[in-house]
């Protein structure tokens, strides 16, 4: 089975996962800007790895725009975010990104955060948003000090169990394709 990975990464965390998956699968990986239906048709399995912001998978519209031309492939979206995966959030991501209409496997991985890799305006907007959330939510007020350190200390996570789940599915699909 031929596999390819496309990714969008603003701060490097999604790219890091794309690289890790590519080395485990032994496949090529490319920036999402290189997604072209003609090239994608050469592969049996296609993964798209990107960050999630506000439950929206970044640049997923380009991937979904190509769906009709690649829908016969094994398609994966790997959503990289700051929160651990859970069923409620997963359903929200599916709804927000209109994934109900597509046959695509969705996986969530815990990413990282480095405010230094963001533009000053994005950092400012995020700080204002966090301040507002903390003021409105008593539970967050108690954790305000810890929450504010998110801007001071870069966070990097490597979700090995999440990667293994993706790998298990890819290996199962490979076995099934050999049987048919």
C-alpha positions as semicolon CSV with decimal commas, in nm:
position;residue;x (nm);y (nm);z (nm)
1;X;0,000;0,000;0,000
2;X;0,136;0,340;-0,095
3;X;0,087;0,610;0,165
4;X;0,144;0,985;0,166
5;X;0,110;1,250;0,434
6;X;0,022;1,615;0,385
7;X;0,043;1,862;0,670
8;X;-0,018;2,220;0,769
9;X;0,188;2,348;1,058
10;X;0,210;2,700;1,191
11;X;0,445;2,637;1,484
12;X;0,598;2,301;1,392
13;X;0,398;2,059;1,607
14;X;0,186;1,916;1,325
15;X;0,491;1,891;1,103
16;X;0,668;1,699;1,378
17;X;0,382;1,448;1,390
18;X;0,382;1,423;1,009
19;X;0,756;1,346;1,018
20;X;0,712;1,091;1,295
21;X;0,428;0,913;1,114
22;X;0,618;0,923;0,782
23;X;0,924;0,760;0,939
24;X;0,711;0,485;1,096
25;X;0,513;0,423;0,778
26;X;0,814;0,473;0,551
27;X;0,638;0,721;0,327
28;X;0,678;1,073;0,193
29;X;0,526;1,381;0,354
30;X;0,458;1,721;0,203
31;X;0,331;2,065;0,295
32;X;-0,044;2,091;0,234
33;X;0,017;2,340;-0,049
34;X;0,135;2,045;-0,259
35;X;-0,200;1,864;-0,236
36;X;-0,313;1,794;-0,591
37;X;-0,575;1,535;-0,682
38;X;-0,370;1,397;-0,972
39;X;-0,074;1,319;-0,744
40;X;-0,293;1,199;-0,456
41;X;-0,460;0,939;-0,680
42;X;-0,127;0,753;-0,692
43;X;-0,165;0,658;-0,324
44;X;-0,384;0,409;-0,140
45;X;-0,374;0,590;0,195
46;X;-0,366;0,966;0,247
47;X;-0,320;1,142;0,578
48;X;-0,376;1,511;0,643
49;X;-0,216;1,641;0,967
50;X;-0,304;1,988;1,094
51;X;-0,362;2,188;1,412
52;X;-0,704;2,250;1,562
53;X;-0,792;2,604;1,669
54;X;-1,133;2,659;1,825
55;X;-1,237;2,312;1,705
56;X;-1,160;2,413;1,345
57;X;-0,899;2,203;1,165
58;X;-0,667;2,445;0,989
59;X;-0,670;2,441;0,609
60;X;-0,896;2,133;0,602
61;X;-1,113;2,294;0,332
62;X;-0,843;2,229;0,072
63;X;-0,831;1,859;0,168
64;X;-1,211;1,829;0,162
65;X;-1,232;2,011;-0,171
66;X;-1,039;1,721;-0,325
67;X;-1,258;1,456;-0,159
68;X;-1,468;1,361;-0,462
69;X;-1,153;1,279;-0,657
70;X;-0,990;1,073;-0,380
71;X;-1,289;0,930;-0,191
72;X;-1,196;0,574;-0,290
73;X;-0,872;0,604;-0,088
74;X;-0,811;0,536;0,282
75;X;-0,839;0,890;0,417
76;X;-0,725;1,013;0,755
77;X;-0,736;1,351;0,922
78;X;-0,504;1,390;1,220
79;X;-0,614;1,690;1,428
80;X;-0,339;1,820;1,656
81;X;-0,460;2,022;1,954
82;X;-0,384;2,123;2,309
83;X;-0,658;1,917;2,469
84;X;-0,656;1,542;2,522
85;X;-0,893;1,360;2,287
86;X;-1,244;1,292;2,415
87;X;-1,572;1,185;2,255
88;X;-1,757;1,515;2,306
89;X;-1,474;1,724;2,160
90;X;-1,436;1,478;1,873
91;X;-1,803;1,518;1,783
92;X;-1,766;1,897;1,802
93;X;-1,467;1,883;1,564
94;X;-1,668;1,664;1,325
95;X;-1,962;1,906;1,336
96;X;-1,760;2,228;1,309
97;X;-1,558;2,095;1,014
98;X;-1,864;1,941;0,842
99;X;-1,700;1,598;0,839
100;X;-2,032;1,412;0,873
101;X;-2,062;1,414;0,495
102;X;-1,730;1,238;0,435
103;X;-1,587;0,891;0,489
104;X;-1,266;1,000;0,661
105;X;-1,103;0,859;0,973
106;X;-1,045;1,133;1,233
107;X;-0,773;1,103;1,494
108;X;-0,678;1,358;1,758
109;X;-0,327;1,400;1,895
110;X;-0,210;1,626;2,175
111;X;0,020;1,889;2,026
112;X;0,220;2,165;2,181
113;X;0,228;2,537;2,219
114;X;0,505;2,792;2,182
115;X;0,382;3,150;2,199
116;X;0,719;3,270;2,070
117;X;0,639;3,118;1,730
118;X;0,321;3,325;1,696
119;X;0,297;3,680;1,571
120;X;0,270;3,950;1,837
121;X;-0,089;4,026;1,737
122;X;-0,197;3,663;1,774
123;X;-0,026;3,645;2,116
124;X;-0,206;3,963;2,222
125;X;-0,547;3,836;2,105
126;X;-0,490;3,506;2,286
127;X;-0,393;3,681;2,609
128;X;-0,705;3,899;2,593
129;X;-0,921;3,592;2,528
130;X;-0,765;3,400;2,817
131;X;-0,804;3,695;3,053
132;X;-1,172;3,723;2,959
133;X;-1,228;3,348;3,006
134;X;-1,057;3,352;3,345
135;X;-1,267;3,648;3,463
136;X;-1,592;3,472;3,361
137;X;-1,519;3,124;3,494
138;X;-1,459;3,072;3,868
139;X;-1,294;2,735;3,805
140;X;-1,039;2,904;3,578
141;X;-0,974;3,185;3,828
142;X;-0,824;2,931;4,070
143;X;-0,584;2,818;3,797
144;X;-0,509;3,161;3,649
145;X;-0,142;3,158;3,746
146;X;-0,081;2,819;3,587
147;X;-0,284;2,909;3,278
148;X;-0,086;3,228;3,223
149;X;0,244;3,033;3,223
150;X;0,135;2,889;2,886
151;X;0,289;3,202;2,732
152;X;0,614;3,171;2,926
153;X;0,710;2,808;2,882
154;X;0,687;2,627;2,547
155;X;0,495;2,299;2,568
156;X;0,580;1,999;2,354
157;X;0,390;1,672;2,367
158;X;0,449;1,351;2,181
159;X;0,130;1,146;2,182
160;X;0,281;0,800;2,133
161;X;-0,042;0,613;2,211
162;X;-0,229;0,828;1,956
163;X;0,037;0,757;1,693
164;X;0,013;0,385;1,772
165;X;-0,365;0,391;1,716
166;X;-0,313;0,546;1,374
167;X;-0,040;0,294;1,293
168;X;-0,261;0,003;1,402
169;X;-0,535;0,118;1,164
170;X;-0,292;0,163;0,875
171;X;-0,143;-0,184;0,934
172;X;-0,494;-0,336;0,951
173;X;-0,584;-0,170;0,621
174;X;-0,262;-0,305;0,465
175;X;-0,346;-0,659;0,580
176;X;-0,702;-0,629;0,451
177;X;-0,583;-0,502;0,111
178;X;-0,361;-0,809;0,072
179;X;-0,651;-1,044;0,146
180;X;-0,877;-0,891;-0,119
